[in-house]
Amino acid sequence: MMSRHLHDEGAKLTLLGRSEARLAEWDGLATIVTGDLRDAETAGRAVEAAIAAHGRIDGLVIASGVVAFGMLADLTDETLDELFATNVIAPTRLIRAALAHLEESHRGGNSPFVVNFSAVVAEQPTAGMAAYSASKAALTAFDAAAARELRRSGIRLIDVRPPHTETGLAERPIAGTAPRLGAGLTPEAVAERVIAAITNDERDLPSNAFTS
Ligand SMILES: NC(=O)c1ccc[n+]([C@@H]2O[C@H](COP(=O)([O-])OP(=O)(O)OC[C@H]3O[C@@H](n4cnc5c(N)ncnc54)[C@H](OP(=O)(O)O)[C@@H]3O)[C@@H](O)[C@H]2O)c1
């Protein structure tokens, strides 16, 4: 949904995901990179592809992430590793890989930005989602510190903490089963709010910034 909105706003996109099939609809409309962000080389490869295709990077939107449910006693090492590798380490590597190009964008007179999708659980850590909550709290802490560093280079980093959203993420956890969550926000409403934050020069998007 974010990609569609950014495309409609005129952005020239480079999209990354593991599934070629999921990205197939963008064939001809965006530069496609397939790769697993848990692999250390993927972030650099994505940035190289964006530069090769478009010559510059003015914005980075990190909406990759995985969720897991279940009690601590049932948490496996594999789930713990995947949560932190995907939700914390991968975004850190992506921003680091794009940094020089975002700085270049600022020097060229643009207003470069990074949008990092954390989650409401960073503000309200939730029982039955302890490791997921911890991964998102770690990401939000990273964003708070990195935003101050990047600001010196004219780069705006927006930490986004949406409430539950009906993207289907909760139905495809890497472990466990989602509790009854109630109706979530529409992906459309979340994407629109994030685009507004980018456009309106906002610097933080807490959970209470979203309405259904
Ligand atoms: N939905 C919610 O209720 C909710 C609420 C708050 C925050 N969030 C956060 O918002 C972000 C977007 O989630 P969503 O709801 O839009 O779920 P989604 O549709 O499942 O999107 C997650 C994306 O992450 C990609 N991804 C996952 N693991 C990856 C890996 N190892 N390497 C590369 N790409 C990977 C997936 O692509 P492939 O599977 O094709 O690789 C997918 O495009 C996530 O960070 C999520 O934690 C979601």
PDB file of C-alpha atoms and ligand atoms in Angstrom, residues 1 16-20 22-23 35-39 42 62-67 82 85-87 90 116-121 132 136 139 160-170 172 181 184-185 187, ligand 1:
ATOM      1  CA  MET A   1       0.000   0.000   0.000  1.00  0.00           C
ATOM      2  CA  LEU A  16      12.798  -5.185  -2.061  1.00  0.00           C
ATOM      3  CA  GLY A  17      11.245  -8.396  -0.763  1.00  0.00           C
ATOM      4  CA  ARG A  18      11.962 -12.113  -0.680  1.00  0.00           C
ATOM      5  CA  SER A  19       9.088 -13.136  -2.926  1.00  0.00           C
ATOM      6  CA  GLU A  20       9.452 -12.508  -6.651  1.00  0.00           C
ATOM      7  CA  ARG A  22       4.633 -10.830  -4.605  1.00  0.00           C
ATOM      8  CA  LEU A  23       6.591  -8.150  -6.453  1.00  0.00           C
ATOM      9  CA  GLY A  35      16.615 -10.875  -1.313  1.00  0.00           C
ATOM     10  CA  ASP A  36      16.415 -11.805   2.331  1.00  0.00           C
ATOM     11  CA  LEU A  37      17.228  -8.877   4.598  1.00  0.00           C
ATOM     12  CA  ARG A  38      18.603 -11.295   7.193  1.00  0.00           C
ATOM     13  CA  ASP A  39      21.557 -11.764   4.820  1.00  0.00           C
ATOM     14  CA  THR A  42      21.126  -7.660   0.831  1.00  0.00           C
ATOM     15  CA  ILE A  62      11.460   0.272   5.681  1.00  0.00           C
ATOM     16  CA  ALA A  63       8.190  -1.641   6.003  1.00  0.00           C
ATOM     17  CA  SER A  64       9.705  -5.112   6.263  1.00  0.00           C
ATOM     18  CA  GLY A  65       8.985  -6.983   9.450  1.00  0.00           C
ATOM     19  CA  VAL A  66       7.786 -10.213  11.011  1.00  0.00           C
ATOM     20  CA  VAL A  67       5.599 -10.924  14.035  1.00  0.00           C
ATOM     21  CA  GLU A  82      14.378 -14.065  13.056  1.00  0.00           C
ATOM     22  CA  ALA A  85      17.425 -10.057  12.529  1.00  0.00           C
ATOM     23  CA  THR A  86      14.430  -8.807  10.523  1.00  0.00           C
ATOM     24  CA  ASN A  87      12.967  -6.123  12.786  1.00  0.00           C
ATOM     25  CA  ALA A  90      18.054  -5.368   8.890  1.00  0.00           C
ATOM     26  CA  ASN A 116      11.005   3.095   9.742  1.00  0.00           C
ATOM     27  CA  PHE A 117       7.964   0.952  10.635  1.00  0.00           C
ATOM     28  CA  SER A 118       8.071   0.129  14.336  1.00  0.00           C
ATOM     29  CA  ALA A 119       4.744  -0.641  16.072  1.00  0.00           C
ATOM     30  CA  VAL A 120       2.405   0.337  18.902  1.00  0.00           C
ATOM     31  CA  VAL A 121       3.935  -2.468  21.014  1.00  0.00           C
ATOM     32  CA  TYR A 132       8.084  -8.962  19.136  1.00  0.00           C
ATOM     33  CA  LYS A 136      10.042  -3.046  18.047  1.00  0.00           C
ATOM     34  CA  LEU A 139      13.958  -0.378  16.740  1.00  0.00           C
ATOM     35  CA  VAL A 160       6.224   5.051  12.768  1.00  0.00           C
ATOM     36  CA  ARG A 161       4.298   3.117  15.460  1.00  0.00           C
ATOM     37  CA  PRO A 162       0.949   2.077  13.979  1.00  0.00           C
ATOM     38  CA  PRO A 163      -1.728   0.186  15.907  1.00  0.00           C
ATOM     39  CA  HIS A 164      -3.002  -3.155  14.610  1.00  0.00           C
ATOM     40  CA  THR A 165      -3.642  -2.904  10.869  1.00  0.00           C
ATOM     41  CA  GLU A 166      -5.530  -5.316   8.586  1.00  0.00           C
ATOM     42  CA  THR A 167      -2.629  -6.227   6.290  1.00  0.00           C
ATOM     43  CA  GLY A 168      -2.800  -9.919   7.169  1.00  0.00           C
ATOM     44  CA  LEU A 169       0.485  -9.788   9.098  1.00  0.00           C
ATOM     45  CA  ALA A 170      -1.182 -11.199  12.235  1.00  0.00           C
ATOM     46  CA  ARG A 172       1.056 -15.136   9.030  1.00  0.00           C
ATOM     47  CA  LEU A 181      -7.178  -8.395  18.148  1.00  0.00           C
ATOM     48  CA  GLY A 184      -7.584  -2.990  12.909  1.00  0.00           C
ATOM     49  CA  LEU A 185      -6.920   0.092  10.835  1.00  0.00           C
ATOM     50  CA  PRO A 187      -3.727  -0.363   5.284  1.00  0.00           C
TER      51      PRO A 187
HETATM   52  N1  LIG B   1      -0.064  -5.123  10.409  1.00  0.00           N
HETATM   53  C1  LIG B   1      -0.002  -4.629  11.652  1.00  0.00           C
HETATM   54  O1  LIG B   1      -0.906  -4.795  12.488  1.00  0.00           O
HETATM   55  C2  LIG B   1       1.197  -3.811  12.079  1.00  0.00           C
HETATM   56  C3  LIG B   1       1.080  -2.957  13.177  1.00  0.00           C
HETATM   57  C4  LIG B   1       2.177  -2.216  13.582  1.00  0.00           C
HETATM   58  C5  LIG B   1       3.355  -2.292  12.878  1.00  0.00           C
HETATM   59  N2  LIG B   1       3.457  -3.129  11.800  1.00  0.00           N
HETATM   60  C6  LIG B   1       4.730  -3.206  11.102  1.00  0.00           C
HETATM   61  O2  LIG B   1       4.592  -2.678   9.807  1.00  0.00           O
HETATM   62  C7  LIG B   1       5.536  -3.283   8.929  1.00  0.00           C
HETATM   63  C8  LIG B   1       4.814  -3.775   7.691  1.00  0.00           C
HETATM   64  O3  LIG B   1       3.989  -4.881   8.065  1.00  0.00           O
HETATM   65  P1  LIG B   1       2.665  -5.289   7.280  1.00  0.00           P
HETATM   66  O4  LIG B   1       1.565  -5.279   8.258  1.00  0.00           O
HETATM   67  O5  LIG B   1       2.533  -4.490   6.013  1.00  0.00           O
HETATM   68  O6  LIG B   1       2.954  -6.821   6.964  1.00  0.00           O
HETATM   69  P2  LIG B   1       3.348  -7.536   5.597  1.00  0.00           P
HETATM   70  O7  LIG B   1       2.355  -7.225   4.557  1.00  0.00           O
HETATM   71  O8  LIG B   1       3.581  -8.968   5.947  1.00  0.00           O
HETATM   72  O9  LIG B   1       4.705  -6.833   5.200  1.00  0.00           O
HETATM   73  C9  LIG B   1       5.928  -7.241   5.737  1.00  0.00           C
HETATM   74  C10 LIG B   1       6.942  -7.191   4.636  1.00  0.00           C
HETATM   75  O10 LIG B   1       8.211  -7.588   5.155  1.00  0.00           O
HETATM   76  C11 LIG B   1       8.861  -8.344   4.146  1.00  0.00           C
HETATM   77  N3  LIG B   1       9.842  -9.195   4.803  1.00  0.00           N
HETATM   78  C12 LIG B   1       9.662  -9.965   5.910  1.00  0.00           C
HETATM   79  N4  LIG B   1      10.785 -10.628   6.211  1.00  0.00           N
HETATM   80  C13 LIG B   1      11.702 -10.244   5.277  1.00  0.00           C
HETATM   81  C14 LIG B   1      13.072 -10.595   5.055  1.00  0.00           C
HETATM   82  N5  LIG B   1      13.721 -11.441   5.846  1.00  0.00           N
HETATM   83  N6  LIG B   1      13.712 -10.047   3.999  1.00  0.00           N
HETATM   84  C15 LIG B   1      13.060  -9.185   3.170  1.00  0.00           C
HETATM   85  N7  LIG B   1      11.778  -8.811   3.352  1.00  0.00           N
HETATM   86  C16 LIG B   1      11.111  -9.345   4.390  1.00  0.00           C
HETATM   87  C17 LIG B   1       7.739  -9.118   3.469  1.00  0.00           C
HETATM   88  O11 LIG B   1       8.047  -9.442   2.135  1.00  0.00           O
HETATM   89  P3  LIG B   1       8.393 -10.950   1.657  1.00  0.00           P
HETATM   90  O12 LIG B   1       7.604 -11.887   2.553  1.00  0.00           O
HETATM   91  O13 LIG B   1       8.023 -10.999   0.235  1.00  0.00           O
HETATM   92  O14 LIG B   1       9.866 -11.045   1.879  1.00  0.00           O
HETATM   93  C18 LIG B   1       6.606  -8.095   3.467  1.00  0.00           C
HETATM   94  O15 LIG B   1       6.643  -7.311   2.292  1.00  0.00           O
HETATM   95  C19 LIG B   1       6.217  -4.394   9.757  1.00  0.00           C
HETATM   96  O16 LIG B   1       7.446  -3.922  10.255  1.00  0.00           O
HETATM   97  C20 LIG B   1       5.258  -4.616  10.904  1.00  0.00           C
HETATM   98  O17 LIG B   1       5.899  -5.113  12.053  1.00  0.00           O
HETATM   99  C21 LIG B   1       2.396  -3.862  11.354  1.00  0.00           C
END
